[in-house]
PDB file of C-alpha atoms and ligand atoms in Angstrom:
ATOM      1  CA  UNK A   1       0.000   0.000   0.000  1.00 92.00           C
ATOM      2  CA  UNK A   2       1.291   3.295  -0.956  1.00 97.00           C
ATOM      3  CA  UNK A   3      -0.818   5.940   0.440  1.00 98.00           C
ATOM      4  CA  UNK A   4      -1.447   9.176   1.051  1.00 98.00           C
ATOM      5  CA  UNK A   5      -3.160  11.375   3.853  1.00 98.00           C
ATOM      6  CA  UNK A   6      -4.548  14.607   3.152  1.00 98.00           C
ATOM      7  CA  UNK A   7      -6.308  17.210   5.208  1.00 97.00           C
ATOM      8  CA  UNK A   8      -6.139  20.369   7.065  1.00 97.00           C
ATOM      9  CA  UNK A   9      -3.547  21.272  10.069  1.00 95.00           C
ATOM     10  CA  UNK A  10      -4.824  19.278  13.113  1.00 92.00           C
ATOM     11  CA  UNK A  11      -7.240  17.237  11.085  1.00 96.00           C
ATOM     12  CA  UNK A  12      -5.668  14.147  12.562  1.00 94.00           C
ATOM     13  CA  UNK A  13      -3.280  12.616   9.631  1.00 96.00           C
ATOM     14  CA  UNK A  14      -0.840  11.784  12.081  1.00 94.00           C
ATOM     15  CA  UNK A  15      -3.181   9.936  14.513  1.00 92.00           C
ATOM     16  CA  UNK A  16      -4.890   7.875  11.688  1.00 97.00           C
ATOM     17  CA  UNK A  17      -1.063   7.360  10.409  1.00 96.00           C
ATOM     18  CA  UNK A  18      -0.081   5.919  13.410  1.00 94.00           C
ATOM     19  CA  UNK A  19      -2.659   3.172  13.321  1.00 96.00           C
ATOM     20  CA  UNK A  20      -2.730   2.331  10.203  1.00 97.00           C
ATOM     21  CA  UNK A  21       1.099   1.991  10.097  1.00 96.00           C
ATOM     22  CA  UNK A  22       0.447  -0.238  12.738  1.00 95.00           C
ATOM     23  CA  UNK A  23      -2.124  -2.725  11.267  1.00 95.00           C
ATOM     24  CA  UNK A  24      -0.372  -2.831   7.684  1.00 96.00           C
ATOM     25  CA  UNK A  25       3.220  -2.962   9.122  1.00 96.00           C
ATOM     26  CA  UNK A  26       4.268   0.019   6.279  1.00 97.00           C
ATOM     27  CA  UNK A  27       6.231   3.261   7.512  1.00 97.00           C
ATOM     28  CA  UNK A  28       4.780   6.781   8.602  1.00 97.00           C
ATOM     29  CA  UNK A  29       6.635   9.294   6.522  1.00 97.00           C
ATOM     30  CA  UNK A  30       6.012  12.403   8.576  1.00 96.00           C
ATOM     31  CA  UNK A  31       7.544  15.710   6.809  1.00 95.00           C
ATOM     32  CA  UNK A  32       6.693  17.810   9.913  1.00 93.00           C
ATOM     33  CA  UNK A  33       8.523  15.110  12.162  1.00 92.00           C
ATOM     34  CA  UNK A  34      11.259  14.975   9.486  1.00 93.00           C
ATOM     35  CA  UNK A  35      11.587  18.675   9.748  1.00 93.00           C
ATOM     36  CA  UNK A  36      11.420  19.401  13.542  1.00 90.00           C
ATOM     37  CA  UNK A  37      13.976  16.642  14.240  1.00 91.00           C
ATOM     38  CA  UNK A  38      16.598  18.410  11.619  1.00 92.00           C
ATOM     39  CA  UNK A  39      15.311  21.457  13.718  1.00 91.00           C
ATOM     40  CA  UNK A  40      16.354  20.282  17.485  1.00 89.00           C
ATOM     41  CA  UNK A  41      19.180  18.218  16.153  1.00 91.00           C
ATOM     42  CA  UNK A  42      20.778  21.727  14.559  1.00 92.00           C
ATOM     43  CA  UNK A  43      21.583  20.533  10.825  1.00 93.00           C
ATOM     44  CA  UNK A  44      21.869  23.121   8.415  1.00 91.00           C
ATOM     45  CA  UNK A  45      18.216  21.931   7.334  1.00 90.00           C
ATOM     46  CA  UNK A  46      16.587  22.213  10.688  1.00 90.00           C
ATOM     47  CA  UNK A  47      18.456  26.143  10.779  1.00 92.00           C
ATOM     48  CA  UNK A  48      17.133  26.507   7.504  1.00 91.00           C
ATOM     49  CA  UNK A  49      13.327  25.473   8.122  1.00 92.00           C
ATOM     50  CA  UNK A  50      12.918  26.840  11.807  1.00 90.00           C
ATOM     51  CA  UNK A  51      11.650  30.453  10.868  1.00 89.00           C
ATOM     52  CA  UNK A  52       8.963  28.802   8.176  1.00 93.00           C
ATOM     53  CA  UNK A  53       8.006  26.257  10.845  1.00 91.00           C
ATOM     54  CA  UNK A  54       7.415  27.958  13.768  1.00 88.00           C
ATOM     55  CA  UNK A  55       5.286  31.098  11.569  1.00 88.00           C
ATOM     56  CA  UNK A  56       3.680  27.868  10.045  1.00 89.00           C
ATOM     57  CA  UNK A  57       4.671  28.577   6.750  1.00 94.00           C
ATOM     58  CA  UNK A  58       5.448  25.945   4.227  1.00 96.00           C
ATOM     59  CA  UNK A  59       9.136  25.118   3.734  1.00 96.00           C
ATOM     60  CA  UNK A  60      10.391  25.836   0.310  1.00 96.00           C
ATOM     61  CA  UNK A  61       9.223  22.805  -2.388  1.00 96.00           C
ATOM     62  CA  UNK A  62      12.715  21.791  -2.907  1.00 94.00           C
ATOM     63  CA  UNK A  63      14.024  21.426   0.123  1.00 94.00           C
ATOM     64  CA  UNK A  64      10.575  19.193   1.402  1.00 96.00           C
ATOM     65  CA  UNK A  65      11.232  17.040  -2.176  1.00 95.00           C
ATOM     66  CA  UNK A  66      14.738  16.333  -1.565  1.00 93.00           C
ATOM     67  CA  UNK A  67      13.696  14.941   2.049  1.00 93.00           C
ATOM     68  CA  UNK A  68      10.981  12.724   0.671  1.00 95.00           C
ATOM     69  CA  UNK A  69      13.302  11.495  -2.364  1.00 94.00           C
ATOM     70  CA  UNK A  70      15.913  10.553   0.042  1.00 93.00           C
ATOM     71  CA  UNK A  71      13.338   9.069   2.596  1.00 95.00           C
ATOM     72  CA  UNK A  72      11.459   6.792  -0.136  1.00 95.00           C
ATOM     73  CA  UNK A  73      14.507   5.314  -1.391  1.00 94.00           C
ATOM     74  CA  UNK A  74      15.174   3.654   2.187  1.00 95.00           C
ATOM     75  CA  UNK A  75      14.762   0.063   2.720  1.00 95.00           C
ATOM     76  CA  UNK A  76      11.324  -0.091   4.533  1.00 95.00           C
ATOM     77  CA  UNK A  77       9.215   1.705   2.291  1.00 96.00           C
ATOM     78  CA  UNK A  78       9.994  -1.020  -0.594  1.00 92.00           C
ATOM     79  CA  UNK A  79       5.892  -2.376   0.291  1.00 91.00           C
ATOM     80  CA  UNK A  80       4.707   0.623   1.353  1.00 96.00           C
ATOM     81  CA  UNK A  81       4.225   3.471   3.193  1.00 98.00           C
ATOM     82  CA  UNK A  82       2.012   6.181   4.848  1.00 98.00           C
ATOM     83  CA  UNK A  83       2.720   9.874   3.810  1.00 98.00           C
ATOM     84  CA  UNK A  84       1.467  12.119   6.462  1.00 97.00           C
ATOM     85  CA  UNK A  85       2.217  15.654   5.492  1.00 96.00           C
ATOM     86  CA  UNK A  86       3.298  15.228   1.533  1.00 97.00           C
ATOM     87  CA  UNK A  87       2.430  16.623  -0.951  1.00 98.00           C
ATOM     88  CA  UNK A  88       1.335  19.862   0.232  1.00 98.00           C
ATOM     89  CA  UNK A  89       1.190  21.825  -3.060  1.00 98.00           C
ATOM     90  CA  UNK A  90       0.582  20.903  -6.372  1.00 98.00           C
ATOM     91  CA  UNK A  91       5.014  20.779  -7.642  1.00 98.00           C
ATOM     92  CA  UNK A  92       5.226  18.462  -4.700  1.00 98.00           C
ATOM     93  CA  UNK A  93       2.354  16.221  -5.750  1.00 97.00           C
ATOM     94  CA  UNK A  94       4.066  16.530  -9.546  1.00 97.00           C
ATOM     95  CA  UNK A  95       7.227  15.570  -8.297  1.00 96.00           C
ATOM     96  CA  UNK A  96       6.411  12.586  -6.624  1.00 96.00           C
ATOM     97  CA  UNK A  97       4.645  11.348  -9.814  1.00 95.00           C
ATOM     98  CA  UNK A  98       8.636  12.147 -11.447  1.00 96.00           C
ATOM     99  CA  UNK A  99       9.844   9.923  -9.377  1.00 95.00           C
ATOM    100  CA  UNK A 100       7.472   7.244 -11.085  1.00 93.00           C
ATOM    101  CA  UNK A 101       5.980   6.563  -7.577  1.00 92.00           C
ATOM    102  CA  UNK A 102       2.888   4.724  -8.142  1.00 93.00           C
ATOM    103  CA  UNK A 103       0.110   5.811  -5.600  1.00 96.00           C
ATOM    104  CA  UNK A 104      -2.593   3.510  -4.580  1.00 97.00           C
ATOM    105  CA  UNK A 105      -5.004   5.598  -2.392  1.00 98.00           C
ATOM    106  CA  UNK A 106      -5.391   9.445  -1.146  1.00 98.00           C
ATOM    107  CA  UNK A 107      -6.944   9.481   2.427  1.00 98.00           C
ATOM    108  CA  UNK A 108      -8.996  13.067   2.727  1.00 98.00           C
ATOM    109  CA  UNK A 109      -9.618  14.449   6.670  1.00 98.00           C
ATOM    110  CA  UNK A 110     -12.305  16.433   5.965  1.00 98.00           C
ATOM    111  CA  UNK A 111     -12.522  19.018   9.337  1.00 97.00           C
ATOM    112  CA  UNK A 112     -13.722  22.504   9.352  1.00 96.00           C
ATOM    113  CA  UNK A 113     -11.604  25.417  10.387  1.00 95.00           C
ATOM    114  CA  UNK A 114     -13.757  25.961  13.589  1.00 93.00           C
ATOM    115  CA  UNK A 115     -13.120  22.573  15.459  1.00 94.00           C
ATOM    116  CA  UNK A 116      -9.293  22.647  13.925  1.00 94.00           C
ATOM    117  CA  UNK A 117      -9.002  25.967  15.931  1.00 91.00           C
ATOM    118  CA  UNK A 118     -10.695  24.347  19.088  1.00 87.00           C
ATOM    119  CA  UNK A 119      -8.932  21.020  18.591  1.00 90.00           C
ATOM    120  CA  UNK A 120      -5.327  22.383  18.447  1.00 91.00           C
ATOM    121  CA  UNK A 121      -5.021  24.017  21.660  1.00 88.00           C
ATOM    122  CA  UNK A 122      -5.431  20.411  23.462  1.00 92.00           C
ATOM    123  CA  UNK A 123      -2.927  18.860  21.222  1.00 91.00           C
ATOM    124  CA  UNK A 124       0.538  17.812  23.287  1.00 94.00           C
ATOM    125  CA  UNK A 125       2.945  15.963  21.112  1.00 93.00           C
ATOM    126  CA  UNK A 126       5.952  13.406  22.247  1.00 94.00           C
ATOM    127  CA  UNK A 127       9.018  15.706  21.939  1.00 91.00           C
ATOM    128  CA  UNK A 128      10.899  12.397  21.571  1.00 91.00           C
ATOM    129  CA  UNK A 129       8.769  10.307  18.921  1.00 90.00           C
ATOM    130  CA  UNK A 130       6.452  12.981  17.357  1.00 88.00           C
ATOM    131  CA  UNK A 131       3.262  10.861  18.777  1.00 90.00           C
ATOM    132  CA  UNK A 132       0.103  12.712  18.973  1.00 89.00           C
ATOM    133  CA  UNK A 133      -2.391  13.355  22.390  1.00 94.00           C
ATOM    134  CA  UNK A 134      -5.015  15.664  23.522  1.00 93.00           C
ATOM    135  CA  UNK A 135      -5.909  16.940  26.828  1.00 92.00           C
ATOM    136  CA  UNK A 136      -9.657  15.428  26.149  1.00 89.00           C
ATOM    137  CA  UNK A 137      -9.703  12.985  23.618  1.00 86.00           C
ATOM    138  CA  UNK A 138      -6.744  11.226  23.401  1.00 89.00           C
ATOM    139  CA  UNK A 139      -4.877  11.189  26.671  1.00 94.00           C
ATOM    140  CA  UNK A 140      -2.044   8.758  27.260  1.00 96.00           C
ATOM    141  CA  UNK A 141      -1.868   6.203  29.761  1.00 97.00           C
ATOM    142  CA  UNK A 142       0.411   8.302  32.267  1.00 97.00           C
ATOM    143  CA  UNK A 143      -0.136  11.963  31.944  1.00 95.00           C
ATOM    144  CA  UNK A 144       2.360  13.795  30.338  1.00 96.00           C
ATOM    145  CA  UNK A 145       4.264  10.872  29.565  1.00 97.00           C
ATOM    146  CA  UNK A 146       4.267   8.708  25.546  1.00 96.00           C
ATOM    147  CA  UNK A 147       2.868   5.495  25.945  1.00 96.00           C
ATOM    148  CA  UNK A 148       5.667   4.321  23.216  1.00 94.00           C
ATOM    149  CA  UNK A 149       8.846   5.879  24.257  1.00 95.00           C
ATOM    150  CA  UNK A 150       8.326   7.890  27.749  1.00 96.00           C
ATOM    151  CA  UNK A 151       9.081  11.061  26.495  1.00 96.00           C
ATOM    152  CA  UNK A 152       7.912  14.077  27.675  1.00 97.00           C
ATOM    153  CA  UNK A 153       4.423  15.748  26.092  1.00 97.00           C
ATOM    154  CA  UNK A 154       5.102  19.340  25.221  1.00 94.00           C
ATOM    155  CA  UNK A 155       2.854  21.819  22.906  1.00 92.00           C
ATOM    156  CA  UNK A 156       4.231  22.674  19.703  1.00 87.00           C
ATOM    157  CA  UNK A 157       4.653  26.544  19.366  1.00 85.00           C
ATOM    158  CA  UNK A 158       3.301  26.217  16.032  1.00 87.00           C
ATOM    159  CA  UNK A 159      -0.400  25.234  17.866  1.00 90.00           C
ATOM    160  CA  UNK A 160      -0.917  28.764  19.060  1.00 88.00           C
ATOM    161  CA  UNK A 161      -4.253  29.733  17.942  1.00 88.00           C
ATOM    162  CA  UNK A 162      -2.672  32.454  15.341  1.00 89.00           C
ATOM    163  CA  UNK A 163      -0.036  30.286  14.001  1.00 91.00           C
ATOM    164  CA  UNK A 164      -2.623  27.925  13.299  1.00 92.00           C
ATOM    165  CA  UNK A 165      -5.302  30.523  11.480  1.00 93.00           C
ATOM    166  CA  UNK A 166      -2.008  31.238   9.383  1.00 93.00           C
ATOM    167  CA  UNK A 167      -1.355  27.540   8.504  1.00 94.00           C
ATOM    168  CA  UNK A 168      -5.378  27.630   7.592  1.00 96.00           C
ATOM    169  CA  UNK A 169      -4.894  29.681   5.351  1.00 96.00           C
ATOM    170  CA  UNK A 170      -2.146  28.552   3.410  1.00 96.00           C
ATOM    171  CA  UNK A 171      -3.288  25.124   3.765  1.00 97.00           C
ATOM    172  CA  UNK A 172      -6.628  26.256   1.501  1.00 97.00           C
ATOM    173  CA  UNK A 173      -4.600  28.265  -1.074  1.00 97.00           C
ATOM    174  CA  UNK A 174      -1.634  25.362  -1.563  1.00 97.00           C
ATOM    175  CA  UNK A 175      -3.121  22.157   0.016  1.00 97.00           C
ATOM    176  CA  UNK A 176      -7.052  21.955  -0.875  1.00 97.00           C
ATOM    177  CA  UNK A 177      -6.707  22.050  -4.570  1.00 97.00           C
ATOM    178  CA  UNK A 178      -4.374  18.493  -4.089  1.00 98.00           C
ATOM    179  CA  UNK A 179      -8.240  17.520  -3.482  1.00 97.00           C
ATOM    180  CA  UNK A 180      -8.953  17.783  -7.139  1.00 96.00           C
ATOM    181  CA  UNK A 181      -5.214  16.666  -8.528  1.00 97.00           C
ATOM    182  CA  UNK A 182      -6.093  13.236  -6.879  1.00 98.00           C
ATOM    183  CA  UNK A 183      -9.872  13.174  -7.359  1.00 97.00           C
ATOM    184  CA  UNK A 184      -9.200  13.341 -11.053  1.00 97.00           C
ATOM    185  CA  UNK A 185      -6.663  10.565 -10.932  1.00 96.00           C
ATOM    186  CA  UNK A 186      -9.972   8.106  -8.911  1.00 96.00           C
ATOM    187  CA  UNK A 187      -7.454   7.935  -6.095  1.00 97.00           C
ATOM    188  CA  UNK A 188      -9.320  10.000  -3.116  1.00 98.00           C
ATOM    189  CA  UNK A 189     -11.547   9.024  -0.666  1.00 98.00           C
ATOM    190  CA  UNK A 190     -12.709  11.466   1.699  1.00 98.00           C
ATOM    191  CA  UNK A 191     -14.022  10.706   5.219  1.00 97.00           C
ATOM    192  CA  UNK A 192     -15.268  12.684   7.719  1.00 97.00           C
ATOM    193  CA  UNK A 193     -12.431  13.991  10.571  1.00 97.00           C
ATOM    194  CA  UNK A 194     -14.899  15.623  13.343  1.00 95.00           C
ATOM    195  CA  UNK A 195     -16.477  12.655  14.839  1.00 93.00           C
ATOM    196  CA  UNK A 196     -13.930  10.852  17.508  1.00 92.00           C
ATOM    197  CA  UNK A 197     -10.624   9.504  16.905  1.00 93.00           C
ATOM    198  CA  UNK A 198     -12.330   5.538  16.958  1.00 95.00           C
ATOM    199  CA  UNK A 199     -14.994   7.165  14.256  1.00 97.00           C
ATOM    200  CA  UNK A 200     -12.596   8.150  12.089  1.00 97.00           C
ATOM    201  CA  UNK A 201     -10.165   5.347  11.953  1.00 97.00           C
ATOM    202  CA  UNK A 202     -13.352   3.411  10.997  1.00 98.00           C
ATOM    203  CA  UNK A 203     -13.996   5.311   8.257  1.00 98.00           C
ATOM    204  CA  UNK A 204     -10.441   5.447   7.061  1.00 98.00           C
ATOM    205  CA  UNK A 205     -10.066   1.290   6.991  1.00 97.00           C
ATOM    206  CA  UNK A 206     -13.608   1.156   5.555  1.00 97.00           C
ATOM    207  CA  UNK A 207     -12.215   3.692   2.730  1.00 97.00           C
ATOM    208  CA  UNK A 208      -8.214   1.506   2.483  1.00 96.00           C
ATOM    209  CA  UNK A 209     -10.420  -1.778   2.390  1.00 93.00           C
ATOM    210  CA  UNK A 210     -13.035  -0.480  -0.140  1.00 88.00           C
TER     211      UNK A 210
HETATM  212  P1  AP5 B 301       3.017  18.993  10.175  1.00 65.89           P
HETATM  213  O1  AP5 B 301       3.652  18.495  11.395  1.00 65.89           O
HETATM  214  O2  AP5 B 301       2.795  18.054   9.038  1.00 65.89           O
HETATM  215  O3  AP5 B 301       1.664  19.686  10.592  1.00 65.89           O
HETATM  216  P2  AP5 B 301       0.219  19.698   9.887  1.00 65.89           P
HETATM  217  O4  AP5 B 301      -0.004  19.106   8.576  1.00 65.89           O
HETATM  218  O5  AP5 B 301      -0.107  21.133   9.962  1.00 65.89           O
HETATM  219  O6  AP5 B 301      -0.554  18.718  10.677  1.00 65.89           O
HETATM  220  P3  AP5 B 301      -0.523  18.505  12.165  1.00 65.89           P
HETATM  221  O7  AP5 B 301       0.627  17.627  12.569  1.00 65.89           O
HETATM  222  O8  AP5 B 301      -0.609  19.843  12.857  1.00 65.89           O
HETATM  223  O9  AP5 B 301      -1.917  17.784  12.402  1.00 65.89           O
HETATM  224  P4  AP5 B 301      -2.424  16.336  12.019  1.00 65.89           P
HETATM  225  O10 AP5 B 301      -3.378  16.410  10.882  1.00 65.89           O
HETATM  226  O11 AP5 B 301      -1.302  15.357  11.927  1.00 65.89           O
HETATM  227  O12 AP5 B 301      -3.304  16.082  13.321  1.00 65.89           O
HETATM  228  P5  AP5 B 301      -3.012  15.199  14.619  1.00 65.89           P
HETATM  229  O13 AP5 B 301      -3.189  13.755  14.298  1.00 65.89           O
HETATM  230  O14 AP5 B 301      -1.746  15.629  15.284  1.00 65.89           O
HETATM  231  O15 AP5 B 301       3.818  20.214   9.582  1.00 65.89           O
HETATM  232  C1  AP5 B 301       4.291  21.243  10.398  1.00 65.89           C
HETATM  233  C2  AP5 B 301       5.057  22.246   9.563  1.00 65.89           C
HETATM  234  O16 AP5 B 301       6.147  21.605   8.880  1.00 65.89           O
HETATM  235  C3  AP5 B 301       4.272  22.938   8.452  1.00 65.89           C
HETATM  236  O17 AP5 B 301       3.519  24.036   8.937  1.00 65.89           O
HETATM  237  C4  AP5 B 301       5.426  23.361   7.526  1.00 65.89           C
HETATM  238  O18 AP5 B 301       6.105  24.473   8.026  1.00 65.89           O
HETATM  239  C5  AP5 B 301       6.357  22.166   7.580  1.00 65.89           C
HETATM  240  N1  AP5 B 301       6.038  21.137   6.574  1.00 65.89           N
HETATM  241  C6  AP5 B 301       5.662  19.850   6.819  1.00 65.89           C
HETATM  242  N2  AP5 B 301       5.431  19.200   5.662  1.00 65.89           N
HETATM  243  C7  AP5 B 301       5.661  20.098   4.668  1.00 65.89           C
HETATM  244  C8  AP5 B 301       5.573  20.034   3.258  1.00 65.89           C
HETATM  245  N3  AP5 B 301       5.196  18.900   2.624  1.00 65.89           N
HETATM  246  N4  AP5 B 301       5.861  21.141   2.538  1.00 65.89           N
HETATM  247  C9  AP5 B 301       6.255  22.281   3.148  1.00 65.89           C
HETATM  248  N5  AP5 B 301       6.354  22.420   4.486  1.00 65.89           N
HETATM  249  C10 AP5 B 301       6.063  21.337   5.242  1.00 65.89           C
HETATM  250  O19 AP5 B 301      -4.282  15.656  15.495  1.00 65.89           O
HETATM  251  C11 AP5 B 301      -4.368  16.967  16.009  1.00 65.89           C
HETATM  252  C12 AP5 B 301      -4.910  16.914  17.452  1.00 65.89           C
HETATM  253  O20 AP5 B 301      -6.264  16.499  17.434  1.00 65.89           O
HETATM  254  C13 AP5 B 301      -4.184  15.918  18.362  1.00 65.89           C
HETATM  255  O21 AP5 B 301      -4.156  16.431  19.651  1.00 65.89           O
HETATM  256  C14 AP5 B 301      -5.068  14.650  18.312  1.00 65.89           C
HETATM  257  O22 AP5 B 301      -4.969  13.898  19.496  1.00 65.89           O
HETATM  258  C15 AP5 B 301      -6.452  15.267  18.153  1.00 65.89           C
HETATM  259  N6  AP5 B 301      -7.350  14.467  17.324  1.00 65.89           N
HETATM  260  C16 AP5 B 301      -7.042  13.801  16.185  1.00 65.89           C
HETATM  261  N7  AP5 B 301      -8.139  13.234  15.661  1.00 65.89           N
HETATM  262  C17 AP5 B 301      -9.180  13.580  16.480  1.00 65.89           C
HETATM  263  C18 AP5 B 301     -10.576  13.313  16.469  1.00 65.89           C
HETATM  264  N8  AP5 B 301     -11.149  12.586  15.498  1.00 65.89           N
HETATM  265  N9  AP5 B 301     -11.342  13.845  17.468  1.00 65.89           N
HETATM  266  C19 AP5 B 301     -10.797  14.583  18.457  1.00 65.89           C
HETATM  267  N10 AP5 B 301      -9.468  14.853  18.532  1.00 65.89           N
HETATM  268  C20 AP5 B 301      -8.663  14.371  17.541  1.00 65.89           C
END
């Protein structure tokens, strides 16, 4: 399975990724993981991408390509993987087609901007792993502790409510119309992201196993 998830910031790509890395045994290819580990590790990269990050601005096409190329030509995506977070505008979308990668489904999170807004300022991430939780609706076993790795839960400073209006906005000038590059090619499948995080992993094996 080669697949794609699409969907607005916070509409839950990297939850659903998560499980359904789990129950097919392919790779999550997370760009914003990618990105803030170059950031805390210091390469030139993560120097590089820190003032588009944390503004939640999109980091330059070529630079997010290059990471991808590099990342698909590893060992464990050979059957498959999960990217959560690519393509975000239509030259990333074309260049992954140049590198003759064969795409099997698109994944759409369809959430509105209102319960993005509300949802975001619960979200505490794994500073370690990159794994997802909310205050409410998805807390972890210990609190403020991964289930998979102990690492700390912190807030990203990207969550704040403006940074994430801004990354709104660009995500429906650059991201949405990927909606229509994939419909055309009978590869998307949209499910609905507002219902709870059980809901919508239902939906999104009922749309992989259609
Ligand atoms: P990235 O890390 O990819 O952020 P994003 O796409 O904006 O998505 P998020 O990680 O914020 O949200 P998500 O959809 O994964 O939701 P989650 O599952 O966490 O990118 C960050 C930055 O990196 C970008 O702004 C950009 O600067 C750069 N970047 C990355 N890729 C790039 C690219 N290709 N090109 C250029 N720049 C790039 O869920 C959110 C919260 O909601 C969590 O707390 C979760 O527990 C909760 N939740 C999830 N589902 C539900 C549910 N159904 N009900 C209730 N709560 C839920």
């Amino acid at each position: 399975m080669k697949l794609i998830l699409l969907g607005a910031p916070g509409a839950g790509k990297g939850t659903q990724a998560a499980v359904i890395s789990e129950r097919y045994h392919i790779p999550q290819i997370s760009t914003g993981n990618i990105i803030r580990a170059a950031l805390k590790s210091g390469t030139a990269m993560g120097k590089m991408a820190k003032s588009f990050i944390e503004e939640g601005k999109l980091v330059p096409d070529d630079v997010v390509i290059g990471i991808i190329k590099d990342r698909l030509e590893e060992d464990d995506c050979k059957d498959g993987f999960i990217l959560d977070g690519f393509p975000r505008t239509i030259p990333q979308a074309e260049a992954l087609d140049k590198m003759g990668i064969e795409i099997d489904k698109v994944i759409d999170i369809e959430v509105s901007d209102d319960v993005i807004i509300d949802r975001m300022s619960g979200r505490r991430v794994c500073e370690k792993c990159g794994r997802p939780y909310h205050l409410v609706s998805l807390r972890p076993k210990v609190e403020g502790v991964c289930d998979d790795c102990a690492g700390a839960l912190i807030q990203r400073k990207d969550d704040h409510p403006l940074t994430v209006k801004a990354r709104l906005k660009i995500y429906h000038k650059e991201t949405e119309p990927l909606k229509y590059y994939y419909k055309s090619q009978g590869k998307l499948y949209e499910i609905q992201g507002a219902n709870s995080v059980e809901e919508t992993t239902r939906l999104t094996f009922e749309a992989l196993e259609a």
